[in-house]
PDB file of C-alpha atoms in Angstrom:
ATOM      1  CA  UNK A   1      21.677  51.381 -69.926  1.00  0.00           C
ATOM      2  CA  UNK A   2      24.171  50.210 -72.531  1.00  0.00           C
ATOM      3  CA  UNK A   3      22.437  51.058 -75.783  1.00  0.00           C
ATOM      4  CA  UNK A   4      25.430  50.415 -78.003  1.00  0.00           C
ATOM      5  CA  UNK A   5      25.981  46.764 -77.043  1.00  0.00           C
ATOM      6  CA  UNK A   6      22.430  45.670 -77.912  1.00  0.00           C
ATOM      7  CA  UNK A   7      22.806  46.811 -81.532  1.00  0.00           C
ATOM      8  CA  UNK A   8      26.514  46.227 -82.092  1.00  0.00           C
ATOM      9  CA  UNK A   9      27.286  49.909 -82.587  1.00  0.00           C
ATOM     10  CA  UNK A  10      29.812  52.161 -80.915  1.00  0.00           C
ATOM     11  CA  UNK A  11      29.084  54.327 -77.911  1.00  0.00           C
ATOM     12  CA  UNK A  12      30.205  57.290 -80.016  1.00  0.00           C
ATOM     13  CA  UNK A  13      27.467  56.495 -82.533  1.00  0.00           C
ATOM     14  CA  UNK A  14      24.877  56.635 -79.737  1.00  0.00           C
ATOM     15  CA  UNK A  15      26.252  59.995 -78.594  1.00  0.00           C
ATOM     16  CA  UNK A  16      26.137  61.251 -82.188  1.00  0.00           C
ATOM     17  CA  UNK A  17      22.499  60.199 -82.517  1.00  0.00           C
ATOM     18  CA  UNK A  18      21.674  62.130 -79.364  1.00  0.00           C
ATOM     19  CA  UNK A  19      23.620  65.150 -80.592  1.00  0.00           C
ATOM     20  CA  UNK A  20      21.742  65.075 -83.905  1.00  0.00           C
ATOM     21  CA  UNK A  21      18.339  64.915 -82.206  1.00  0.00           C
ATOM     22  CA  UNK A  22      17.625  61.358 -83.349  1.00  0.00           C
ATOM     23  CA  UNK A  23      17.499  60.289 -79.693  1.00  0.00           C
ATOM     24  CA  UNK A  24      16.040  62.335 -76.833  1.00  0.00           C
ATOM     25  CA  UNK A  25      18.525  64.282 -74.749  1.00  0.00           C
ATOM     26  CA  UNK A  26      19.919  62.129 -71.945  1.00  0.00           C
ATOM     27  CA  UNK A  27      20.085  63.161 -68.299  1.00  0.00           C
ATOM     28  CA  UNK A  28      23.619  63.707 -67.022  1.00  0.00           C
ATOM     29  CA  UNK A  29      24.873  62.248 -63.744  1.00  0.00           C
ATOM     30  CA  UNK A  30      26.727  64.520 -61.270  1.00  0.00           C
ATOM     31  CA  UNK A  31      29.982  63.181 -62.736  1.00  0.00           C
ATOM     32  CA  UNK A  32      28.873  64.117 -66.270  1.00  0.00           C
ATOM     33  CA  UNK A  33      28.001  60.692 -67.652  1.00  0.00           C
ATOM     34  CA  UNK A  34      24.917  60.262 -69.807  1.00  0.00           C
ATOM     35  CA  UNK A  35      22.131  58.241 -68.199  1.00  0.00           C
ATOM     36  CA  UNK A  36      20.139  56.480 -70.887  1.00  0.00           C
ATOM     37  CA  UNK A  37      16.731  55.045 -70.068  1.00  0.00           C
ATOM     38  CA  UNK A  38      14.290  52.541 -71.510  1.00  0.00           C
ATOM     39  CA  UNK A  39      12.840  55.387 -73.606  1.00  0.00           C
ATOM     40  CA  UNK A  40      16.204  55.866 -75.311  1.00  0.00           C
ATOM     41  CA  UNK A  41      16.343  52.150 -76.055  1.00  0.00           C
ATOM     42  CA  UNK A  42      12.929  52.296 -77.726  1.00  0.00           C
ATOM     43  CA  UNK A  43      13.978  55.392 -79.695  1.00  0.00           C
ATOM     44  CA  UNK A  44      17.192  53.744 -80.900  1.00  0.00           C
ATOM     45  CA  UNK A  45      15.343  50.600 -81.974  1.00  0.00           C
ATOM     46  CA  UNK A  46      12.926  52.790 -83.928  1.00  0.00           C
ATOM     47  CA  UNK A  47      15.673  54.737 -85.673  1.00  0.00           C
ATOM     48  CA  UNK A  48      17.714  51.676 -86.614  1.00  0.00           C
ATOM     49  CA  UNK A  49      14.570  50.064 -88.047  1.00  0.00           C
ATOM     50  CA  UNK A  50      13.691  53.228 -89.989  1.00  0.00           C
ATOM     51  CA  UNK A  51      17.067  53.423 -91.752  1.00  0.00           C
ATOM     52  CA  UNK A  52      16.693  50.363 -94.041  1.00  0.00           C
ATOM     53  CA  UNK A  53      13.063  51.274 -94.687  1.00  0.00           C
ATOM     54  CA  UNK A  54      13.389  54.983 -95.490  1.00  0.00           C
ATOM     55  CA  UNK A  55      17.109  55.715 -95.772  1.00  0.00           C
ATOM     56  CA  UNK A  56      19.344  57.614 -93.376  1.00  0.00           C
ATOM     57  CA  UNK A  57      18.109  61.093 -94.240  1.00  0.00           C
ATOM     58  CA  UNK A  58      14.384  60.434 -93.929  1.00  0.00           C
ATOM     59  CA  UNK A  59      14.876  58.177 -90.884  1.00  0.00           C
ATOM     60  CA  UNK A  60      16.684  61.000 -89.095  1.00  0.00           C
ATOM     61  CA  UNK A  61      13.989  63.472 -90.161  1.00  0.00           C
ATOM     62  CA  UNK A  62      11.285  61.212 -88.736  1.00  0.00           C
ATOM     63  CA  UNK A  63      13.049  60.692 -85.423  1.00  0.00           C
ATOM     64  CA  UNK A  64      13.981  64.350 -84.956  1.00  0.00           C
ATOM     65  CA  UNK A  65      10.348  65.285 -85.453  1.00  0.00           C
ATOM     66  CA  UNK A  66       9.207  62.532 -83.084  1.00  0.00           C
ATOM     67  CA  UNK A  67      11.668  63.441 -80.328  1.00  0.00           C
ATOM     68  CA  UNK A  68      10.654  67.095 -80.392  1.00  0.00           C
ATOM     69  CA  UNK A  69       6.996  66.113 -80.242  1.00  0.00           C
ATOM     70  CA  UNK A  70       6.037  67.097 -83.802  1.00  0.00           C
ATOM     71  CA  UNK A  71       4.088  63.923 -84.569  1.00  0.00           C
ATOM     72  CA  UNK A  72       2.448  65.406 -87.675  1.00  0.00           C
ATOM     73  CA  UNK A  73       5.841  66.091 -89.256  1.00  0.00           C
ATOM     74  CA  UNK A  74       7.063  62.593 -88.400  1.00  0.00           C
ATOM     75  CA  UNK A  75       3.991  60.958 -89.908  1.00  0.00           C
ATOM     76  CA  UNK A  76       4.139  63.198 -92.971  1.00  0.00           C
ATOM     77  CA  UNK A  77       7.664  61.929 -93.648  1.00  0.00           C
ATOM     78  CA  UNK A  78       6.421  58.366 -93.193  1.00  0.00           C
ATOM     79  CA  UNK A  79       3.604  59.054 -95.658  1.00  0.00           C
ATOM     80  CA  UNK A  80       6.133  60.391 -98.150  1.00  0.00           C
ATOM     81  CA  UNK A  81       8.134  57.172 -97.926  1.00  0.00           C
ATOM     82  CA  UNK A  82       5.071  55.030 -98.556  1.00  0.00           C
ATOM     83  CA  UNK A  83       4.044  57.258-101.473  1.00  0.00           C
ATOM     84  CA  UNK A  84       7.520  56.880-102.996  1.00  0.00           C
ATOM     85  CA  UNK A  85       7.315  53.098-102.644  1.00  0.00           C
ATOM     86  CA  UNK A  86       3.967  53.140-104.438  1.00  0.00           C
ATOM     87  CA  UNK A  87       5.458  55.248-107.260  1.00  0.00           C
ATOM     88  CA  UNK A  88       8.338  52.795-107.531  1.00  0.00           C
ATOM     89  CA  UNK A  89       5.893  49.901-107.778  1.00  0.00           C
ATOM     90  CA  UNK A  90       3.969  51.721-110.498  1.00  0.00           C
ATOM     91  CA  UNK A  91       7.218  52.368-112.362  1.00  0.00           C
ATOM     92  CA  UNK A  92       8.054  48.670-112.181  1.00  0.00           C
ATOM     93  CA  UNK A  93       4.586  47.794-113.485  1.00  0.00           C
ATOM     94  CA  UNK A  94       5.114  50.205-116.362  1.00  0.00           C
ATOM     95  CA  UNK A  95       8.527  48.758-117.154  1.00  0.00           C
ATOM     96  CA  UNK A  96       7.028  45.259-117.203  1.00  0.00           C
ATOM     97  CA  UNK A  97       4.412  46.487-119.660  1.00  0.00           C
ATOM     98  CA  UNK A  98       7.141  47.869-121.915  1.00  0.00           C
ATOM     99  CA  UNK A  99       9.074  44.599-121.755  1.00  0.00           C
ATOM    100  CA  UNK A 100       5.983  42.775-122.992  1.00  0.00           C
ATOM    101  CA  UNK A 101       5.784  45.147-125.952  1.00  0.00           C
ATOM    102  CA  UNK A 102       9.513  44.921-126.652  1.00  0.00           C
ATOM    103  CA  UNK A 103       9.610  41.144-126.623  1.00  0.00           C
ATOM    104  CA  UNK A 104       6.439  40.747-128.692  1.00  0.00           C
ATOM    105  CA  UNK A 105       7.369  43.279-131.384  1.00  0.00           C
ATOM    106  CA  UNK A 106       7.860  41.442-134.712  1.00  0.00           C
ATOM    107  CA  UNK A 107      11.285  41.518-136.282  1.00  0.00           C
ATOM    108  CA  UNK A 108      11.687  44.240-138.858  1.00  0.00           C
ATOM    109  CA  UNK A 109       8.836  46.323-137.460  1.00  0.00           C
ATOM    110  CA  UNK A 110      11.131  49.316-136.915  1.00  0.00           C
ATOM    111  CA  UNK A 111      11.908  51.665-139.822  1.00  0.00           C
ATOM    112  CA  UNK A 112      15.214  51.095-141.627  1.00  0.00           C
ATOM    113  CA  UNK A 113      15.934  54.809-141.881  1.00  0.00           C
ATOM    114  CA  UNK A 114      15.514  57.774-139.523  1.00  0.00           C
ATOM    115  CA  UNK A 115      12.097  59.408-139.441  1.00  0.00           C
ATOM    116  CA  UNK A 116      11.258  63.095-139.315  1.00  0.00           C
ATOM    117  CA  UNK A 117       9.138  64.408-136.479  1.00  0.00           C
ATOM    118  CA  UNK A 118       6.118  64.523-138.792  1.00  0.00           C
ATOM    119  CA  UNK A 119       6.616  60.962-140.006  1.00  0.00           C
ATOM    120  CA  UNK A 120       6.970  59.597-136.479  1.00  0.00           C
ATOM    121  CA  UNK A 121       3.939  61.557-135.283  1.00  0.00           C
ATOM    122  CA  UNK A 122       1.885  60.071-138.116  1.00  0.00           C
ATOM    123  CA  UNK A 123       3.202  56.578-137.404  1.00  0.00           C
ATOM    124  CA  UNK A 124       2.070  56.486-133.757  1.00  0.00           C
ATOM    125  CA  UNK A 125      -0.944  58.784-134.068  1.00  0.00           C
ATOM    126  CA  UNK A 126       0.127  61.881-132.118  1.00  0.00           C
ATOM    127  CA  UNK A 127       1.004  65.433-133.097  1.00  0.00           C
ATOM    128  CA  UNK A 128       4.546  66.708-133.674  1.00  0.00           C
ATOM    129  CA  UNK A 129       3.993  69.047-130.725  1.00  0.00           C
ATOM    130  CA  UNK A 130       3.406  66.012-128.519  1.00  0.00           C
ATOM    131  CA  UNK A 131       6.733  64.487-129.573  1.00  0.00           C
ATOM    132  CA  UNK A 132       8.527  67.742-128.827  1.00  0.00           C
ATOM    133  CA  UNK A 133       6.859  67.846-125.413  1.00  0.00           C
ATOM    134  CA  UNK A 134       8.044  64.296-124.729  1.00  0.00           C
ATOM    135  CA  UNK A 135      11.545  65.345-125.703  1.00  0.00           C
ATOM    136  CA  UNK A 136      11.475  68.240-123.222  1.00  0.00           C
ATOM    137  CA  UNK A 137      10.371  65.767-120.536  1.00  0.00           C
ATOM    138  CA  UNK A 138      13.377  63.537-121.267  1.00  0.00           C
ATOM    139  CA  UNK A 139      11.318  60.723-122.760  1.00  0.00           C
ATOM    140  CA  UNK A 140      12.767  61.018-126.265  1.00  0.00           C
ATOM    141  CA  UNK A 141      16.330  61.901-127.233  1.00  0.00           C
ATOM    142  CA  UNK A 142      16.392  62.228-131.041  1.00  0.00           C
ATOM    143  CA  UNK A 143      19.539  63.089-132.965  1.00  0.00           C
ATOM    144  CA  UNK A 144      19.752  66.242-135.097  1.00  0.00           C
ATOM    145  CA  UNK A 145      20.927  66.440-138.692  1.00  0.00           C
ATOM    146  CA  UNK A 146      23.084  69.177-140.172  1.00  0.00           C
ATOM    147  CA  UNK A 147      20.073  71.460-140.497  1.00  0.00           C
ATOM    148  CA  UNK A 148      19.166  70.867-136.831  1.00  0.00           C
ATOM    149  CA  UNK A 149      16.083  68.877-137.772  1.00  0.00           C
ATOM    150  CA  UNK A 150      15.130  66.001-135.507  1.00  0.00           C
ATOM    151  CA  UNK A 151      15.807  62.518-136.826  1.00  0.00           C
ATOM    152  CA  UNK A 152      14.286  59.526-135.033  1.00  0.00           C
ATOM    153  CA  UNK A 153      16.175  56.253-135.367  1.00  0.00           C
ATOM    154  CA  UNK A 154      14.854  52.745-134.575  1.00  0.00           C
ATOM    155  CA  UNK A 155      15.444  53.102-130.812  1.00  0.00           C
ATOM    156  CA  UNK A 156      13.723  56.495-130.815  1.00  0.00           C
ATOM    157  CA  UNK A 157      10.731  54.967-132.588  1.00  0.00           C
ATOM    158  CA  UNK A 158      10.651  52.200-129.983  1.00  0.00           C
ATOM    159  CA  UNK A 159      10.742  54.760-127.167  1.00  0.00           C
ATOM    160  CA  UNK A 160       7.975  56.814-128.760  1.00  0.00           C
ATOM    161  CA  UNK A 161       5.766  53.757-129.150  1.00  0.00           C
ATOM    162  CA  UNK A 162       6.363  52.734-125.541  1.00  0.00           C
ATOM    163  CA  UNK A 163       5.677  56.275-124.341  1.00  0.00           C
ATOM    164  CA  UNK A 164       2.425  56.325-126.312  1.00  0.00           C
ATOM    165  CA  UNK A 165       1.425  53.034-124.696  1.00  0.00           C
ATOM    166  CA  UNK A 166       2.158  54.336-121.209  1.00  0.00           C
ATOM    167  CA  UNK A 167       0.353  57.627-121.830  1.00  0.00           C
ATOM    168  CA  UNK A 168      -2.738  55.673-122.850  1.00  0.00           C
ATOM    169  CA  UNK A 169      -2.336  53.796-119.579  1.00  0.00           C
ATOM    170  CA  UNK A 170      -2.566  57.066-117.658  1.00  0.00           C
ATOM    171  CA  UNK A 171       1.097  57.467-116.674  1.00  0.00           C
ATOM    172  CA  UNK A 172       2.491  60.975-116.200  1.00  0.00           C
ATOM    173  CA  UNK A 173       5.373  62.279-118.282  1.00  0.00           C
ATOM    174  CA  UNK A 174       7.949  62.285-115.479  1.00  0.00           C
ATOM    175  CA  UNK A 175       6.992  58.716-114.699  1.00  0.00           C
ATOM    176  CA  UNK A 176       7.406  57.687-118.326  1.00  0.00           C
ATOM    177  CA  UNK A 177      10.812  59.422-118.443  1.00  0.00           C
ATOM    178  CA  UNK A 178      11.949  57.212-115.555  1.00  0.00           C
ATOM    179  CA  UNK A 179      10.771  54.124-117.421  1.00  0.00           C
ATOM    180  CA  UNK A 180      12.611  55.188-120.572  1.00  0.00           C
ATOM    181  CA  UNK A 181      15.802  55.627-118.554  1.00  0.00           C
ATOM    182  CA  UNK A 182      15.417  52.024-117.373  1.00  0.00           C
ATOM    183  CA  UNK A 183      14.836  50.764-120.917  1.00  0.00           C
ATOM    184  CA  UNK A 184      17.847  52.614-122.325  1.00  0.00           C
ATOM    185  CA  UNK A 185      20.157  51.636-119.442  1.00  0.00           C
ATOM    186  CA  UNK A 186      19.300  47.949-119.865  1.00  0.00           C
ATOM    187  CA  UNK A 187      20.284  48.065-123.554  1.00  0.00           C
ATOM    188  CA  UNK A 188      17.577  45.661-124.644  1.00  0.00           C
ATOM    189  CA  UNK A 189      14.510  43.751-123.599  1.00  0.00           C
ATOM    190  CA  UNK A 190      16.277  40.614-122.339  1.00  0.00           C
ATOM    191  CA  UNK A 191      18.560  42.345-119.784  1.00  0.00           C
ATOM    192  CA  UNK A 192      15.638  44.519-118.704  1.00  0.00           C
ATOM    193  CA  UNK A 193      13.362  41.525-118.195  1.00  0.00           C
ATOM    194  CA  UNK A 194      16.081  39.722-116.228  1.00  0.00           C
ATOM    195  CA  UNK A 195      16.365  42.645-113.804  1.00  0.00           C
ATOM    196  CA  UNK A 196      12.667  42.870-112.990  1.00  0.00           C
ATOM    197  CA  UNK A 197      12.482  39.987-110.516  1.00  0.00           C
ATOM    198  CA  UNK A 198      15.314  41.380-108.421  1.00  0.00           C
ATOM    199  CA  UNK A 199      13.761  44.833-108.607  1.00  0.00           C
ATOM    200  CA  UNK A 200      10.416  43.523-107.356  1.00  0.00           C
ATOM    201  CA  UNK A 201      12.119  41.619-104.540  1.00  0.00           C
ATOM    202  CA  UNK A 202      13.891  44.776-103.413  1.00  0.00           C
ATOM    203  CA  UNK A 203      10.608  46.692-103.366  1.00  0.00           C
ATOM    204  CA  UNK A 204       8.991  43.902-101.342  1.00  0.00           C
ATOM    205  CA  UNK A 205      11.893  43.951 -98.876  1.00  0.00           C
ATOM    206  CA  UNK A 206      11.550  47.715 -98.483  1.00  0.00           C
ATOM    207  CA  UNK A 207       7.812  47.345 -97.911  1.00  0.00           C
ATOM    208  CA  UNK A 208       8.384  44.753 -95.187  1.00  0.00           C
ATOM    209  CA  UNK A 209      11.058  46.950 -93.619  1.00  0.00           C
ATOM    210  CA  UNK A 210       8.552  49.803 -93.529  1.00  0.00           C
ATOM    211  CA  UNK A 211       6.058  47.620 -91.677  1.00  0.00           C
ATOM    212  CA  UNK A 212       8.650  46.801 -89.020  1.00  0.00           C
ATOM    213  CA  UNK A 213       9.893  50.386 -88.797  1.00  0.00           C
ATOM    214  CA  UNK A 214       6.421  51.870 -88.523  1.00  0.00           C
ATOM    215  CA  UNK A 215       5.686  49.517 -85.632  1.00  0.00           C
ATOM    216  CA  UNK A 216       8.888  50.536 -83.838  1.00  0.00           C
ATOM    217  CA  UNK A 217       8.057  54.202 -84.390  1.00  0.00           C
ATOM    218  CA  UNK A 218       4.587  53.630 -82.941  1.00  0.00           C
ATOM    219  CA  UNK A 219       6.223  51.985 -79.910  1.00  0.00           C
ATOM    220  CA  UNK A 220       8.402  55.046 -79.386  1.00  0.00           C
ATOM    221  CA  UNK A 221       5.552  57.514 -79.767  1.00  0.00           C
ATOM    222  CA  UNK A 222       3.523  55.528 -77.222  1.00  0.00           C
ATOM    223  CA  UNK A 223       6.438  55.283 -74.776  1.00  0.00           C
ATOM    224  CA  UNK A 224       7.074  59.032 -75.101  1.00  0.00           C
ATOM    225  CA  UNK A 225       3.392  59.812 -74.587  1.00  0.00           C
ATOM    226  CA  UNK A 226       3.074  61.491 -77.977  1.00  0.00           C
TER     227      UNK A 226
END
């Protein structure tokens, strides 16, 4: 069976997949040629569908577990991919919430001079210890003055207010740190808002790819009698 032609890949790639345990070991003919079967075709279709859904590393992990008969390990990796997609969706939701706050904030609402940790804590209604904890988590990145005291500029105040909003919404600190990275990288509300539609489309495409891949994996497990 010519597995390579169906998918437009090289015969060496098929041999590499077998070598790496992504495909089941093939029977050899007396002359030493590999004899691929319908089961190998189903396995290859599953792997090639898993790659765009989960990435090369996780796709290989899933198929290696499936080919050796460790169905629990394969499904655990699948579960991890779905959990990561859900976290990414939640991050996007959080970023959208921050964009709403950024775009609705009245002009001149930020302080015109840096704030101390105590002043910022009072402004947003948290303790200084909370702000220091957020800094350790990577949520805030205040500058330091010559005496090594923290000084929070307008962007730091914005980040603290957004973090406070997200904490009230139940988001964890590492999740909020990811959101803050997105806000800072976008350099403003308008570029950030413009990126959200494409981001959501990519998440939807990954979700659809997972549906296809999970079906192909189920086909392989059934064909292999797992």
